[in-house]
Coordinates of C-alpha atoms in Angstrom, one line a residue:
M1 CA -24.2 0.6 -3.7
E2 CA -26.7 -2.2 -4.4
F3 CA -25.5 -4.9 -6.8
S4 CA -28.0 -6.1 -9.3
D5 CA -27.9 -9.6 -10.9
A6 CA -26.3 -8.0 -13.9
D7 CA -23.6 -6.4 -11.6
L8 CA -22.9 -9.8 -10.0
A9 CA -22.5 -11.3 -13.4
L10 CA -20.0 -8.7 -14.3
I11 CA -18.1 -9.3 -11.1
E12 CA -17.9 -13.0 -11.9
K13 CA -16.8 -12.2 -15.5
Y14 CA -14.0 -9.8 -14.5
Q15 CA -12.8 -11.4 -11.3
R16 CA -9.3 -12.6 -12.1
P17 CA -5.7 -12.3 -10.8
G18 CA -4.0 -9.0 -11.5
P19 CA -1.5 -6.5 -10.1
R20 CA -2.4 -3.8 -7.6
Y21 CA -0.2 -1.2 -9.5
T22 CA 1.6 0.4 -6.7
S23 CA 4.3 0.6 -9.3
Y24 CA 4.6 0.1 -13.0
P25 CA 6.0 -2.3 -14.0
P26 CA 4.9 -4.3 -10.8
A27 CA 7.6 -5.5 -8.5
N28 CA 7.6 -9.1 -9.9
H29 CA 9.3 -7.6 -13.0
F30 CA 12.3 -6.5 -11.0
A31 CA 15.5 -8.3 -11.8
E32 CA 18.6 -9.3 -9.7
V33 CA 21.0 -6.4 -9.4
S34 CA 24.8 -7.0 -9.6
D35 CA 25.8 -3.5 -10.6
L36 CA 24.2 -0.8 -8.4
A37 CA 25.1 2.1 -10.6
P38 CA 22.1 1.9 -13.0
V39 CA 19.5 1.8 -10.3
L40 CA 21.2 4.6 -8.3
A41 CA 21.9 6.9 -11.2
S42 CA 18.7 8.9 -11.2
T43 CA 18.9 9.2 -7.4
E44 CA 22.3 10.7 -7.5
E45 CA 21.3 13.2 -10.1
S46 CA 18.0 14.2 -8.6
T47 CA 17.1 17.3 -6.5
A48 CA 13.5 16.1 -5.9
P49 CA 12.1 16.1 -2.4
L50 CA 12.3 12.8 -0.4
S51 CA 9.8 10.4 1.0
L52 CA 11.4 8.1 3.5
Y53 CA 10.1 4.6 4.3
F54 CA 11.4 2.5 7.2
H55 CA 10.6 -1.2 7.3
L56 CA 10.5 -2.3 11.0
P57 CA 9.9 -6.1 10.5
F58 CA 9.5 -7.5 14.0
C59 CA 6.3 -9.0 15.4
E60 CA 5.7 -10.8 18.7
T61 CA 3.3 -13.3 16.9
L62 CA 2.5 -14.2 13.3
C63 CA -1.0 -13.3 12.0
W64 CA -1.8 -16.1 9.6
F65 CA -3.3 -13.9 6.9
C66 CA -0.2 -11.7 6.7
G67 CA 1.5 -11.2 3.4
C68 CA 4.3 -8.8 4.7
H69 CA 8.0 -9.6 5.3
T70 CA 8.2 -10.0 9.1
I71 CA 10.4 -11.6 11.7
T72 CA 8.6 -13.2 14.7
T73 CA 10.4 -12.8 18.0
L74 CA 9.9 -11.8 21.6
K75 CA 13.5 -10.5 22.0
R76 CA 13.6 -6.7 22.2
D77 CA 17.4 -6.6 21.8
R78 CA 17.0 -7.7 18.2
A79 CA 15.6 -4.2 17.6
D80 CA 18.9 -2.7 18.9
D81 CA 20.8 -4.9 16.5
Y82 CA 18.5 -3.8 13.6
L83 CA 19.0 -0.2 14.5
D84 CA 22.8 -0.7 14.2
L85 CA 22.2 -2.0 10.7
I86 CA 19.9 0.9 9.8
E87 CA 22.6 3.3 11.0
K88 CA 25.0 1.7 8.5
E89 CA 22.5 1.8 5.7
L90 CA 21.7 5.5 6.3
A91 CA 25.4 6.4 6.3
L92 CA 26.0 4.6 3.1
F93 CA 23.0 5.9 1.3
A94 CA 23.7 9.5 2.3
T95 CA 26.8 9.5 0.1
H96 CA 24.6 9.1 -3.0
L97 CA 22.4 12.2 -2.3
K98 CA 22.9 15.8 -3.4
P99 CA 23.1 18.0 -0.3
D100 CA 20.0 19.8 1.0
R101 CA 17.4 17.5 -0.5
E102 CA 14.4 17.9 1.9
V103 CA 12.2 15.2 3.3
V104 CA 8.5 16.0 2.9
Q105 CA 7.1 12.7 3.9
M106 CA 8.2 9.7 6.2
H107 CA 6.4 6.5 6.9
F108 CA 7.1 3.6 9.3
G109 CA 5.7 0.2 8.3
G110 CA 6.2 -3.4 9.3
G111 CA 6.0 -5.8 10.9
T112 CA 5.1 -3.9 14.0
P113 CA 6.8 -0.5 14.4
N114 CA 5.6 -0.4 18.0
F115 CA 7.6 -3.6 18.7
F116 CA 10.4 -1.1 19.4
T117 CA 10.6 0.5 22.8
G118 CA 10.2 4.3 23.2
A119 CA 14.0 4.6 23.8
Q120 CA 14.7 2.5 20.6
L121 CA 12.4 4.7 18.6
D122 CA 14.1 7.9 20.0
R123 CA 17.4 6.4 18.8
L124 CA 15.9 5.8 15.3
G125 CA 14.6 9.4 15.2
E126 CA 18.1 10.7 16.1
L127 CA 19.7 8.6 13.3
I128 CA 17.2 9.8 10.7
H129 CA 17.7 13.5 11.6
R130 CA 21.4 13.1 11.6
H131 CA 21.3 12.4 7.9
F132 CA 18.2 14.2 6.6
K133 CA 16.8 17.7 6.6
F134 CA 13.0 17.9 7.0
A135 CA 10.8 20.4 5.3
Y136 CA 8.4 22.5 7.4
G137 CA 5.1 20.6 7.7
A138 CA 6.6 17.2 6.6
E139 CA 4.0 14.4 6.8
V140 CA 5.0 11.7 9.2
S141 CA 2.9 8.5 9.6
V142 CA 3.2 5.1 11.2
E143 CA 1.5 1.7 11.2
L144 CA 0.6 0.5 14.7
D145 CA -0.7 -2.7 16.4
P146 CA -3.2 -1.8 19.1
R147 CA -2.6 -5.1 21.0
R148 CA 0.8 -3.9 22.2
L149 CA 0.6 -0.2 22.0
Y150 CA 1.6 2.0 24.9
E151 CA 1.9 5.7 25.5
E152 CA 5.7 5.5 25.2
H153 CA 5.3 4.5 21.6
I154 CA 2.9 7.2 20.7
A155 CA 5.0 9.8 22.5
A156 CA 8.2 8.7 20.7
F157 CA 6.6 8.8 17.2
A158 CA 5.1 12.2 18.1
R159 CA 8.6 13.4 18.9
M160 CA 9.6 12.4 15.4
G161 CA 6.7 14.6 14.0
A162 CA 4.2 11.9 13.4
T163 CA 0.6 13.2 13.1
R164 CA -0.9 10.3 11.1
A165 CA -1.3 6.7 12.1
S166 CA -3.1 3.6 10.9
F167 CA -3.8 0.5 12.9
G168 CA -5.0 -2.9 11.9
V169 CA -8.3 -4.2 13.2
Q170 CA -9.0 -6.6 10.4
D171 CA -12.3 -7.9 12.1
C172 CA -13.9 -7.4 15.5
D173 CA -15.5 -10.9 15.6
P174 CA -13.8 -13.1 18.2
Q175 CA -14.3 -16.3 16.2
V176 CA -12.7 -14.7 13.1
Q177 CA -9.9 -13.3 15.2
K178 CA -9.1 -16.8 16.6
A179 CA -9.2 -18.3 13.1
I180 CA -6.7 -15.8 11.8
H181 CA -4.5 -15.9 14.9
R182 CA -5.0 -12.3 15.8
E183 CA -7.1 -11.9 19.0
Q184 CA -7.7 -8.2 19.6
P185 CA -10.5 -7.1 21.9
H186 CA -12.2 -4.0 20.7
E187 CA -11.3 -2.2 24.0
Q188 CA -7.7 -2.2 22.6
N189 CA -8.9 -0.4 19.5
I190 CA -10.7 2.2 21.6
A191 CA -7.6 2.7 23.8
A192 CA -5.4 3.1 20.7
M193 CA -7.6 5.8 19.2
K194 CA -7.7 7.7 22.5
L195 CA -3.9 7.6 22.7
L196 CA -3.6 9.0 19.2
R197 CA -6.0 11.8 19.8
A198 CA -4.5 12.7 23.2
H199 CA -1.0 13.1 21.5
G200 CA -2.3 15.4 18.8
F201 CA -2.5 12.9 15.9
T202 CA -4.7 14.6 13.3
S203 CA -5.4 11.6 11.2
A204 CA -6.2 8.1 12.5
N205 CA -6.9 5.4 10.0
I206 CA -8.3 1.9 10.4
D207 CA -7.5 -1.2 8.3
L208 CA -10.0 -4.0 7.8
I209 CA -9.9 -7.1 5.7
Y210 CA -12.8 -8.8 3.9
G211 CA -12.6 -12.4 2.7
L212 CA -11.3 -14.0 5.9
P213 CA -12.5 -17.3 7.2
L214 CA -15.8 -17.4 9.1
Q215 CA -16.8 -13.9 8.0
N216 CA -20.3 -13.2 6.9
R217 CA -22.5 -10.1 6.3
D218 CA -24.0 -10.0 9.8
S219 CA -20.7 -10.3 11.6
F220 CA -18.8 -7.9 9.4
N221 CA -21.7 -5.4 9.7
R222 CA -21.1 -5.5 13.4
T223 CA -17.4 -4.9 12.8
L224 CA -18.2 -1.9 10.6
D225 CA -20.5 -0.5 13.3
A226 CA -17.7 -0.9 15.9
V227 CA -15.0 0.9 13.9
L228 CA -17.3 3.7 12.7
D229 CA -18.0 4.5 16.4
L230 CA -14.2 5.3 16.6
K231 CA -14.7 8.0 13.9
P232 CA -11.6 7.2 11.8
D233 CA -10.5 9.7 9.2
R234 CA -9.8 7.0 6.7
L235 CA -10.5 3.3 6.3
A236 CA -8.7 0.8 4.1
I237 CA -10.7 -2.3 3.6
F238 CA -8.5 -4.8 1.9
N239 CA -9.6 -7.8 -0.2
Y240 CA -7.8 -10.7 1.5
A241 CA -5.2 -12.2 -0.9
H242 CA -5.0 -15.9 -0.3
V243 CA -1.5 -16.8 -1.6
P244 CA -0.3 -19.8 0.4
W245 CA 2.3 -20.6 -2.3
M246 CA 4.0 -17.4 -1.3
K247 CA 3.0 -17.3 2.4
P248 CA 2.7 -20.9 3.7
A249 CA 1.2 -19.8 7.1
Q250 CA -2.0 -18.9 5.1
K251 CA -2.6 -22.6 4.7
L252 CA -3.7 -22.6 8.3
L253 CA -6.6 -20.4 7.4
E254 CA -8.0 -23.3 5.4
R255 CA -9.0 -25.0 8.6
H256 CA -12.2 -23.0 8.4
P257 CA -14.3 -22.2 5.3
L258 CA -13.2 -19.1 3.4
P259 CA -16.0 -17.0 2.0
T260 CA -17.0 -17.9 -1.5
P261 CA -16.5 -15.4 -4.3
R262 CA -20.3 -14.5 -4.1
E263 CA -20.0 -14.1 -0.3
K264 CA -16.9 -11.8 -0.7
I265 CA -18.8 -9.7 -3.2
G266 CA -21.6 -9.4 -0.6
L267 CA -19.0 -8.2 2.0
L268 CA -17.7 -5.6 -0.5
Q269 CA -21.2 -4.4 -1.3
L270 CA -21.8 -4.0 2.5
C271 CA -18.6 -2.0 3.0
I272 CA -19.4 0.4 0.1
T273 CA -23.0 0.9 1.1
K274 CA -22.3 1.3 4.9
L275 CA -19.3 3.6 4.6
T276 CA -20.7 5.9 1.9
G277 CA -23.9 6.0 3.9
A278 CA -21.9 7.1 6.9
G279 CA -20.4 10.0 5.0
Y280 CA -17.2 8.6 3.7
E281 CA -16.1 9.0 0.1
Y282 CA -15.1 5.9 -1.9
I283 CA -11.7 6.9 -3.4
G284 CA -11.1 3.7 -5.2
L285 CA -9.8 0.2 -4.8
D286 CA -10.1 -0.3 -1.0
H287 CA -9.8 3.2 0.4
F288 CA -12.5 5.4 2.0
A289 CA -12.0 8.9 3.5
L290 CA -14.1 11.7 5.0
P291 CA -15.0 14.5 2.6
D292 CA -12.5 17.0 4.1
D293 CA -9.6 14.5 3.9
E294 CA -6.8 15.6 1.7
L295 CA -7.0 12.4 -0.3
V296 CA -10.5 13.2 -1.3
I297 CA -9.6 16.8 -2.1
A298 CA -6.6 15.7 -4.1
Q299 CA -8.8 13.3 -6.1
K300 CA -11.3 16.0 -6.9
C301 CA -8.5 18.3 -7.9
K302 CA -6.9 15.5 -10.0
T303 CA -3.6 15.7 -8.1
L304 CA -3.9 12.3 -6.3
Q305 CA -0.9 10.0 -6.6
R306 CA -0.3 6.3 -6.2
N307 CA 2.9 4.6 -5.1
F308 CA 4.3 1.7 -3.0
Q309 CA 2.7 3.3 0.1
G310 CA -0.8 3.4 -1.6
Y311 CA -2.6 6.6 -2.3
S312 CA -0.7 9.8 -1.6
T313 CA -1.0 13.6 -2.1
R314 CA 2.7 14.1 -2.5
A315 CA 3.7 14.4 -6.2
G316 CA 7.2 14.5 -7.6
V317 CA 8.9 12.9 -4.6
E318 CA 11.5 10.1 -4.5
I319 CA 10.7 7.3 -2.2
C320 CA 13.7 6.0 -0.3
G321 CA 13.2 2.7 1.5
F322 CA 15.4 1.4 4.4
G323 CA 15.5 -2.0 6.1
I324 CA 14.9 -5.5 4.8
S325 CA 12.6 -5.9 1.8
S326 CA 11.9 -2.1 1.5
I327 CA 11.3 -0.7 -2.0
S328 CA 12.6 2.6 -3.3
Q329 CA 11.1 4.5 -6.2
A330 CA 13.2 7.1 -8.1
A331 CA 12.3 9.0 -11.2
G332 CA 14.2 6.6 -13.4
A333 CA 14.4 3.3 -11.5
Y334 CA 13.1 1.1 -8.7
R335 CA 15.2 -0.8 -6.3
Q336 CA 14.4 -3.3 -3.5
N337 CA 16.5 -4.4 -0.5
V338 CA 17.3 -8.0 0.3
K339 CA 14.5 -9.7 2.2
D340 CA 16.4 -11.7 4.9
L341 CA 18.3 -10.2 7.8
E342 CA 21.6 -12.0 7.5
T343 CA 22.1 -11.1 3.9
Y344 CA 21.2 -7.5 4.8
R345 CA 23.8 -7.6 7.5
A346 CA 26.5 -9.2 5.3
S347 CA 25.9 -6.5 2.6
L348 CA 26.2 -3.6 5.0
N349 CA 29.3 -5.1 6.8
A350 CA 30.9 -5.2 3.3
D351 CA 30.0 -1.4 2.9
R352 CA 27.6 -2.2 0.1
L353 CA 24.0 -1.0 0.0
P354 CA 21.7 -4.0 0.5
I355 CA 20.0 -3.8 -2.8
D356 CA 18.9 -7.1 -4.2
R357 CA 16.6 -6.4 -7.1
G358 CA 15.8 -3.4 -9.3
Y359 CA 14.4 -2.1 -12.6
V360 CA 15.5 0.8 -14.8
L361 CA 12.5 2.5 -16.4
T362 CA 12.4 3.0 -20.2
K363 CA 10.6 6.0 -21.7
E364 CA 7.7 3.7 -22.6
D365 CA 7.5 2.4 -19.0
K366 CA 7.3 6.0 -17.7
L367 CA 4.5 6.8 -20.2
R368 CA 2.5 3.7 -19.3
S369 CA 3.1 4.3 -15.5
A370 CA 1.7 7.8 -15.9
V371 CA -1.4 6.5 -17.8
I372 CA -2.1 3.8 -15.2
M373 CA -1.6 6.2 -12.3
R374 CA -3.8 8.8 -13.9
L375 CA -6.5 6.2 -14.5
M376 CA -6.4 4.7 -10.9
C377 CA -6.3 8.1 -9.2
N378 CA -8.6 10.3 -11.4
L379 CA -10.9 7.5 -12.5
S380 CA -10.7 8.9 -16.0
L381 CA -8.3 9.5 -18.9
N382 CA -8.0 12.6 -21.1
F383 CA -6.4 11.5 -24.3
D384 CA -5.7 15.1 -25.5
E385 CA -3.9 16.1 -22.3
L386 CA -1.8 13.0 -22.3
S387 CA -1.0 13.5 -26.0
D388 CA 0.2 17.1 -25.3
E389 CA 2.1 16.1 -22.1
W390 CA 4.0 13.1 -23.7
K391 CA 4.3 14.5 -27.3
I392 CA 2.4 11.5 -28.8
D393 CA -0.8 10.8 -30.5
F394 CA -2.5 8.9 -27.6
R395 CA -5.2 7.3 -29.7
E396 CA -2.6 6.0 -32.2
H397 CA 0.0 5.0 -29.6
F398 CA -2.6 3.1 -27.5
A399 CA -4.8 1.8 -30.4
D400 CA -4.6 -1.8 -29.1
S401 CA -5.6 -0.8 -25.6
L402 CA -8.5 1.3 -26.8
E403 CA -9.7 -1.6 -28.9
Q404 CA -9.6 -3.8 -25.7
L405 CA -11.7 -1.1 -23.9
K406 CA -14.7 -1.7 -26.2
G407 CA -15.8 -4.7 -24.1
P408 CA -15.7 -2.9 -20.7
A409 CA -17.5 0.0 -22.4
E410 CA -20.3 -2.3 -23.6
D411 CA -20.5 -3.7 -20.1
G412 CA -20.9 -0.2 -18.6
L413 CA -17.5 0.0 -16.8
I414 CA -16.6 3.2 -18.6
I415 CA -18.3 6.0 -20.5
W416 CA -16.6 7.4 -23.6
T417 CA -16.3 11.2 -23.6
R418 CA -15.2 13.8 -26.1
Y419 CA -11.7 13.7 -24.6
G420 CA -11.3 10.1 -23.5
F421 CA -13.4 8.1 -21.0
E422 CA -14.6 8.1 -17.4
V423 CA -15.0 5.2 -15.1
T424 CA -18.5 4.5 -13.9
A425 CA -19.6 3.7 -10.4
I426 CA -19.6 -0.1 -11.1
G427 CA -16.4 0.3 -13.1
R428 CA -14.6 1.5 -9.9
L429 CA -14.7 -2.1 -8.7
F430 CA -12.7 -3.2 -11.8
I431 CA -10.1 -0.4 -11.9
R432 CA -7.3 -2.9 -11.8
N433 CA -8.8 -4.7 -14.7
L434 CA -8.9 -1.5 -16.7
A435 CA -5.3 -0.6 -15.7
M436 CA -4.2 -4.1 -17.0
I437 CA -5.3 -3.1 -20.5
F438 CA -2.5 -0.5 -20.5
D439 CA 0.1 -2.9 -19.1
A440 CA 2.5 -4.0 -21.8
Y441 CA 3.9 -6.7 -19.7
F442 CA 0.9 -8.4 -18.2
K443 CA 0.5 -12.0 -19.2
P444 CA -1.3 -14.3 -16.7
S445 CA 0.9 -17.3 -16.0
P446 CA 1.4 -19.8 -13.2
G447 CA 4.8 -18.3 -12.5
K448 CA 3.5 -14.8 -11.8
R449 CA 0.4 -15.1 -9.6
Y450 CA -1.5 -12.2 -8.3
S451 CA -4.4 -11.6 -5.9
S452 CA -7.9 -11.4 -7.3
T453 CA -8.9 -8.0 -8.8
V454 CA -12.3 -8.0 -6.9

């Protein structure tokens, strides 16, 4: 994709802070929870299959760009203590589930899941299987750090059924790596990929970030060449979110010049052109995948989903998160665990689930959530289908939103169709902006700051 001067003008016009819509409403609308019953009610009543998420927060060092909830330590015995707490949380949570609900998906995120030793991971696997029944062919995936990845880690995750892995590269340029406090020779990336393939992992995904200090088109082009040589099945190329008011360590990145908005746009253009030219499909936002990947197939079949773990092919599942800061997503409510370890410990020692914040969805929330997900996954909306599905007159119900879409339509971001509209190629860059039009809660304010949409 080559950006014309008109495209660049559009990017500057629509570049603004906005949610990523891994949920609707976004997590900053969650409220403090004192009574757990309302946020657990739909979980207790449900028979839907389960998607488990385990937040493993430990890292040996802090990457200065990181926006995740992490604990920096070199002490491996802290992982043993954390597993004791996970064991308590699993036992407490199991009492809220109907029997025989099957797990169809499981993901380990962090932090650094491979901070844990092979023996510690085996213990975690035993705890999980003690409380949950897994469906045949359940999808198990893990996030990995190639800098400290050994065969014992890959083997342990494989024993838990993992066949998918993603690992962060961010950038291959040594100067950029030093500036972001993540020095990672490319030989470590090559070794990580070999380990995954040797242990039967069928999907290996690489994460990059554009918008980091000292990045430019030439250096990032070399990074793309290096990771393409590894032949990943998917790539996630994230727009760096500079939010030092939330993550103070990011202030350290300001020691070096950050790319200007125009330079970031050039990096994004490079990514789209390079990866689509190499045969990858641009799914949307920041995700690319090979044509035979199930994400691409799901998007073409209009069955692609979006949740707190990003794009997914598993519809109708309930996401159950464990560990500090993890978020759970049931049919009728969201809930989030406490973010610090000692509060997590105190809650579990009091035999209380460590839920800190949550949100009970209204019927209108569920409708708008469905509309936003359909838009972000299908890159189109069919008003007639949504009218039939939700027993509404879509055009009347969303009259204000359709009025707001006139501007994007005039700018070429969408094309009106007989049944609704489709997002254009340039419009894909602004999918978050288009979703914001259907968000009844979105009001830009200093108290609720988001990353830039482009």
